[in-house]
Short mmCIF file of C-alpha atoms in Angstrom, two decimals:
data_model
loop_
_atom_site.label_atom_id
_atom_site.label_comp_id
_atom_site.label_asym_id
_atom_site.label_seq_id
_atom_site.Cartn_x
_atom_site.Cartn_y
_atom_site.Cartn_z
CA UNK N 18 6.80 -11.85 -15.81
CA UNK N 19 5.61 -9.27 -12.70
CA UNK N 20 3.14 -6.96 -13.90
CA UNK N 21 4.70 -3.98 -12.03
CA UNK N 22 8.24 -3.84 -12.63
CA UNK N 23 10.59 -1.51 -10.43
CA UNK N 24 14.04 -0.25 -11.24
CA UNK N 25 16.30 0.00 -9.68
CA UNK N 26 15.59 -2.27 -6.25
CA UNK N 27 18.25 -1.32 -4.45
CA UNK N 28 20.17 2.43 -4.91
CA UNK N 29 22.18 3.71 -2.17
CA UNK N 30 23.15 7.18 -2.98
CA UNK N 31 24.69 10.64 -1.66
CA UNK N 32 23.22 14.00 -0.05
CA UNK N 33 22.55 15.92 -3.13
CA UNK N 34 22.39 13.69 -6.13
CA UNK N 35 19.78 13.64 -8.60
CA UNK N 36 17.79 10.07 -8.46
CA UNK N 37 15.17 8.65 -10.94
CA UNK N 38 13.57 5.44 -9.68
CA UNK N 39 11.43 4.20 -12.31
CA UNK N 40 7.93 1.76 -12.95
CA UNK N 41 6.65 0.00 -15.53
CA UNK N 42 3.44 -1.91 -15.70
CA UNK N 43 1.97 -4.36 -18.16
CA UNK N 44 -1.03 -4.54 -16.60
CA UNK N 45 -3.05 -1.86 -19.35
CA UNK N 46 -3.91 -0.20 -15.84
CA UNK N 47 -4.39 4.20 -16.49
CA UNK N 48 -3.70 4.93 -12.76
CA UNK N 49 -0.40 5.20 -10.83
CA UNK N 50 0.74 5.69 -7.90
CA UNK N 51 4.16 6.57 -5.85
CA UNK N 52 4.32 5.63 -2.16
CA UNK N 53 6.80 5.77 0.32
CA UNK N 54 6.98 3.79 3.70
CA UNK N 55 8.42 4.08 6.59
CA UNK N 56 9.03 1.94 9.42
CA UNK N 57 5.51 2.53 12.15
CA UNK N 58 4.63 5.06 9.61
CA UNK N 59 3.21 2.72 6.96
CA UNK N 60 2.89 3.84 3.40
CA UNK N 61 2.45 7.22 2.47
CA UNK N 62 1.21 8.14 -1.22
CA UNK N 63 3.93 11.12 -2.69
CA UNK N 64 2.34 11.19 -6.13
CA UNK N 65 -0.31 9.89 -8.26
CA UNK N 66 -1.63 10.12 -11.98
CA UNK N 67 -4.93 8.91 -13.01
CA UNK N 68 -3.86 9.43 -16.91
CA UNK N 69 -1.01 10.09 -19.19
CA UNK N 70 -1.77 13.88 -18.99
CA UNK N 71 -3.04 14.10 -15.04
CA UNK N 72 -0.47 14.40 -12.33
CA UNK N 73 -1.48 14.63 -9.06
CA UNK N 74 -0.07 15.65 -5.49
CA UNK N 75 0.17 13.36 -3.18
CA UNK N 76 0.40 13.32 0.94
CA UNK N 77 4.38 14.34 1.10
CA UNK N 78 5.33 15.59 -2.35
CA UNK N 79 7.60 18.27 -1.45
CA UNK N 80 11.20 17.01 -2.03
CA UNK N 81 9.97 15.00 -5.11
CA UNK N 82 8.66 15.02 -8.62
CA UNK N 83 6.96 12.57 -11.52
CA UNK N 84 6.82 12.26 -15.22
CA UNK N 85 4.41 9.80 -16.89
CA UNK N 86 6.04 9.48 -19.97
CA UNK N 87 3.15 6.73 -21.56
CA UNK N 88 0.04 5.03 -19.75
CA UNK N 89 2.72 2.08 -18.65
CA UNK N 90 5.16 4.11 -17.36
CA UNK N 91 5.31 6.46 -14.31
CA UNK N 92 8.77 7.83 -13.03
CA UNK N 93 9.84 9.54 -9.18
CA UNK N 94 12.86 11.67 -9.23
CA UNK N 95 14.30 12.83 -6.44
CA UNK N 96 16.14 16.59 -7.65
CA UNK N 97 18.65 16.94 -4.88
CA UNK N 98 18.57 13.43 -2.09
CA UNK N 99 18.99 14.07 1.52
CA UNK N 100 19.18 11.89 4.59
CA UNK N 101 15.35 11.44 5.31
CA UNK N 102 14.42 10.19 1.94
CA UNK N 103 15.71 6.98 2.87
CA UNK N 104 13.12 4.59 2.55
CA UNK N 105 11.50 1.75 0.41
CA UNK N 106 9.26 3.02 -2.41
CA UNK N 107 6.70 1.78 -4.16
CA UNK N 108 5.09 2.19 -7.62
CA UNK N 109 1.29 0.73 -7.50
CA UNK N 110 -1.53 0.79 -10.25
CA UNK N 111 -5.19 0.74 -10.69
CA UNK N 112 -8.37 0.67 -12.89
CA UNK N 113 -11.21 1.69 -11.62
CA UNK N 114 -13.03 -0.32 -14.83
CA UNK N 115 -11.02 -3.52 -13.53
CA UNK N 116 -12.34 -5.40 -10.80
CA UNK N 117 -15.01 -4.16 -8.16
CA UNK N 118 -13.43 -1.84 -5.73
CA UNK N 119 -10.73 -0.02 -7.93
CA UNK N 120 -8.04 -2.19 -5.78
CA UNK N 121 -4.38 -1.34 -6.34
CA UNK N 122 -1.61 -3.86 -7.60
CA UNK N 123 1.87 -2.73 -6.34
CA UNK N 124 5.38 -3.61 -7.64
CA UNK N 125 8.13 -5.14 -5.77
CA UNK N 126 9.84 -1.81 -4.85
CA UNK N 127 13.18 0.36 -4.44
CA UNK N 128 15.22 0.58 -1.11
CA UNK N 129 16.82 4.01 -1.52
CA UNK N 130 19.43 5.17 1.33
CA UNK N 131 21.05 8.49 1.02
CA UNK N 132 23.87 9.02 2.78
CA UNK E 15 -6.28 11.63 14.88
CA UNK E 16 -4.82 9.60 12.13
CA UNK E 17 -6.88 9.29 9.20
CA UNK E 18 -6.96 5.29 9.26
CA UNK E 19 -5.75 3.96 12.55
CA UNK E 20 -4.47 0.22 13.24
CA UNK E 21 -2.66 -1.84 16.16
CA UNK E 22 0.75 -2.01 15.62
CA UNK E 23 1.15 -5.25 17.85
CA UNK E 24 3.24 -7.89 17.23
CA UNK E 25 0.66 -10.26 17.93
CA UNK E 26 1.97 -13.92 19.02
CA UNK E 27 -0.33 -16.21 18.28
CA UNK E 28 -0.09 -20.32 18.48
CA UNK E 29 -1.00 -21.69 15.31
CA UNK E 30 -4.52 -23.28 15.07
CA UNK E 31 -5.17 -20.13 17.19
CA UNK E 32 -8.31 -17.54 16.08
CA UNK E 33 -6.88 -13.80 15.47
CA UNK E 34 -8.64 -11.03 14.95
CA UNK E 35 -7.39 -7.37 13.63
CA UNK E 36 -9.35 -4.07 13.85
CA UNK E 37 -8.84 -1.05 11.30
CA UNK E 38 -10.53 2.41 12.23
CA UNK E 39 -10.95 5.57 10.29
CA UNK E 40 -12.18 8.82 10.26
CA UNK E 41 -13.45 9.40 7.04
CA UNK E 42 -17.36 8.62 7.00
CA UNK E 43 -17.79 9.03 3.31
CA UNK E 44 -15.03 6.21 2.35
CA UNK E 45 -16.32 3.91 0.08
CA UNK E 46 -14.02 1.32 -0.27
CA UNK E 47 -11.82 -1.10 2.39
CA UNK E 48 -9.07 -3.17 1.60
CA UNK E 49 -6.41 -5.91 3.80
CA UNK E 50 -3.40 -6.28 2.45
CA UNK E 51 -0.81 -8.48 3.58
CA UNK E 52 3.08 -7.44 3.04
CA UNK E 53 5.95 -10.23 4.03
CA UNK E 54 9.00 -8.63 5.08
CA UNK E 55 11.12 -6.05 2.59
CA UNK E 56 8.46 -7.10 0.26
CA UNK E 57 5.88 -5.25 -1.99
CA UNK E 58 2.11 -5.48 0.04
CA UNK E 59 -0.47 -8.09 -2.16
CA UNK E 60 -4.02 -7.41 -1.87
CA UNK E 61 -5.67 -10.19 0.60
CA UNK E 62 -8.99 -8.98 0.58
CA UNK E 63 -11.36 -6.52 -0.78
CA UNK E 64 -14.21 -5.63 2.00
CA UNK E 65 -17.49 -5.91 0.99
CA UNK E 66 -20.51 -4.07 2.96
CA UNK E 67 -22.07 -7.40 4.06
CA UNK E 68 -18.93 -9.14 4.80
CA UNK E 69 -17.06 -11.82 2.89
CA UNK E 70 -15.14 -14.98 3.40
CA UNK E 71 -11.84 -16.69 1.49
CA UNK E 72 -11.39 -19.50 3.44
CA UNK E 73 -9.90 -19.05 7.21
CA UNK E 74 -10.54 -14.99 6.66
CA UNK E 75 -13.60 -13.33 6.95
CA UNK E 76 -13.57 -9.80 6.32
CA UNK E 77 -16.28 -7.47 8.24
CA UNK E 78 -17.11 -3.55 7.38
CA UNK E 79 -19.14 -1.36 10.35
CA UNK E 80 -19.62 1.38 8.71
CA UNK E 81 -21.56 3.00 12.00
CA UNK E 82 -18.38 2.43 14.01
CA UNK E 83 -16.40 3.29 11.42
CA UNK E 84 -13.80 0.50 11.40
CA UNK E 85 -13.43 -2.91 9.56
CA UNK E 86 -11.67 -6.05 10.89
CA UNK E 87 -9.73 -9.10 9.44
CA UNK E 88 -10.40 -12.79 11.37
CA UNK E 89 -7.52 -15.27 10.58
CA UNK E 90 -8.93 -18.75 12.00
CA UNK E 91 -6.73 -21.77 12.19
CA UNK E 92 -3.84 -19.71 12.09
CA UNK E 93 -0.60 -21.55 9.83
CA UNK E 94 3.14 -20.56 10.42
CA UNK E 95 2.39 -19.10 6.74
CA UNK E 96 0.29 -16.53 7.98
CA UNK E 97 2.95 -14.64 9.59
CA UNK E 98 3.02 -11.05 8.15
CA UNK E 99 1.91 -7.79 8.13
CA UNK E 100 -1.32 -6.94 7.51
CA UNK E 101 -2.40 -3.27 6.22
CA UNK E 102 -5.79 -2.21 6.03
CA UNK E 103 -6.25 0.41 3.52
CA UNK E 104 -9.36 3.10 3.30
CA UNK E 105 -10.38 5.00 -0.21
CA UNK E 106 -12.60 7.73 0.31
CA UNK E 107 -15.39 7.81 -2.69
CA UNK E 108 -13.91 8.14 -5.69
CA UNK E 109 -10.95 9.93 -5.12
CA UNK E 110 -8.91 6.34 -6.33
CA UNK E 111 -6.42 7.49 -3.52
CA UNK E 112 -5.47 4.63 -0.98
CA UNK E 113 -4.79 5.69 2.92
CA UNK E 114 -2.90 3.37 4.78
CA UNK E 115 -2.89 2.12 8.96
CA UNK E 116 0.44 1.64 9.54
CA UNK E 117 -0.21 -2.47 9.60
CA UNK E 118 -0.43 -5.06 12.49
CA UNK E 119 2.49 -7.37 12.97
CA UNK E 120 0.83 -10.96 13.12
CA UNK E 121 3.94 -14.14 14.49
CA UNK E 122 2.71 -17.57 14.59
CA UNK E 123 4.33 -19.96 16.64
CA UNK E 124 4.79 -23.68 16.54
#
């Protein structure tokens, strides 16, 4: 079983609509993270929580916002979709107790178009 | 300037052929240094951690100049397999917070 699970992978959606992509992780990790990439742009972090009660903006959060509903579960919802939020997003985790250099584990990601 | 800065390429290679990447950035108090490599539509999977005196996993050897500020990925005997993107990624202390180059486009050919 992956240790970061995604859902959904694939959502194609319209201008406008609400949109909750979700992650889970098994990994017992307390840090999460939301990225988004781009093609030539690479990833960009949107959000990221280092606990259960600690949300954090990230590089381009406008647009978007989280909920970490329990230490394995971090969600990005998108209130109102438009055209340039099409992208692939991913959900990655961390412990900076785990490991020597605090690395970060991601999940297999979302493709989300809005049309 | 962008905060962690990489060749886009595509760089062709033959395989059995020696490859080397650079990474720069612009943050002189980051602490840690990452490679990652990401296969098409697919999630990126940590290849190496950098250490400050340089480390090895087989046909990669991973290198940190910290008075240059960059760090660099050598692929040796380059395999068909090793086709990918590679992403170096740059934390600065201990903010936990990743910045990504926007990756080097490595094709080996037969």
């Amino acid at each position: 079983d992956a240790d970061v699970t995604q859902t959904p992978r694939n959502r194609i959606t319209k201008t406008g609509k609400r949109i909750m992509l979700e992650c889970s992780q098994t990994k017992g990790h307390d840090r999460m993270y939301w990225y988004r990439q781009d093609p030539g742009l690479g990833l960009r972090l949107i959000y990221y929580s280092f606990d259960v009660k600690d949300i954090n903006k990230g590089e381009i959060s406008d647009g978007y916002s989280v909920s970490r509903q329990a230490q394995a579960k971090f969600s990005l919802s998108l209130e109102s979709a438009i055209p340039n939020q099409t992208a692939l997003y991913f959900c990655a985790t961390s412990d900076p107790n785990v490991g020597t250099y605090n690395e970060q584990f991601f999940g297999p990601g979302t493709r989300l178009t809005v049309l | 300037r962008k905060e962690v800065e990489q060749d886009p390429g595509p760089f062709n290679v033959p395989e059995g052929a020696t490859v080397a990447f650079n990474c720069t950035y612009s943050n002189s108090a980051s602490q840690s240094f990452f490679w990652y490599r990401q296969d098409c539509r697919k999630e990126p999977k940590l290849l190496m951690s950098v250490y400050s005196s340089g480390n090895e996993d087989g046909r990669f050897t991973a290198q940190l100049n910290r008075a240059s500020q960059y760090i660099s990925l050598l692929i040796r005997d380059s395999k068909l397999s090793d086709s990918a993107t590679y992403l170096c990624a740059v934390m600065g202390g201990n903010t936990g917070k990743l910045i990504f180059g926007q990756g080097t486009t490595l094709q080996v050919k037969p």
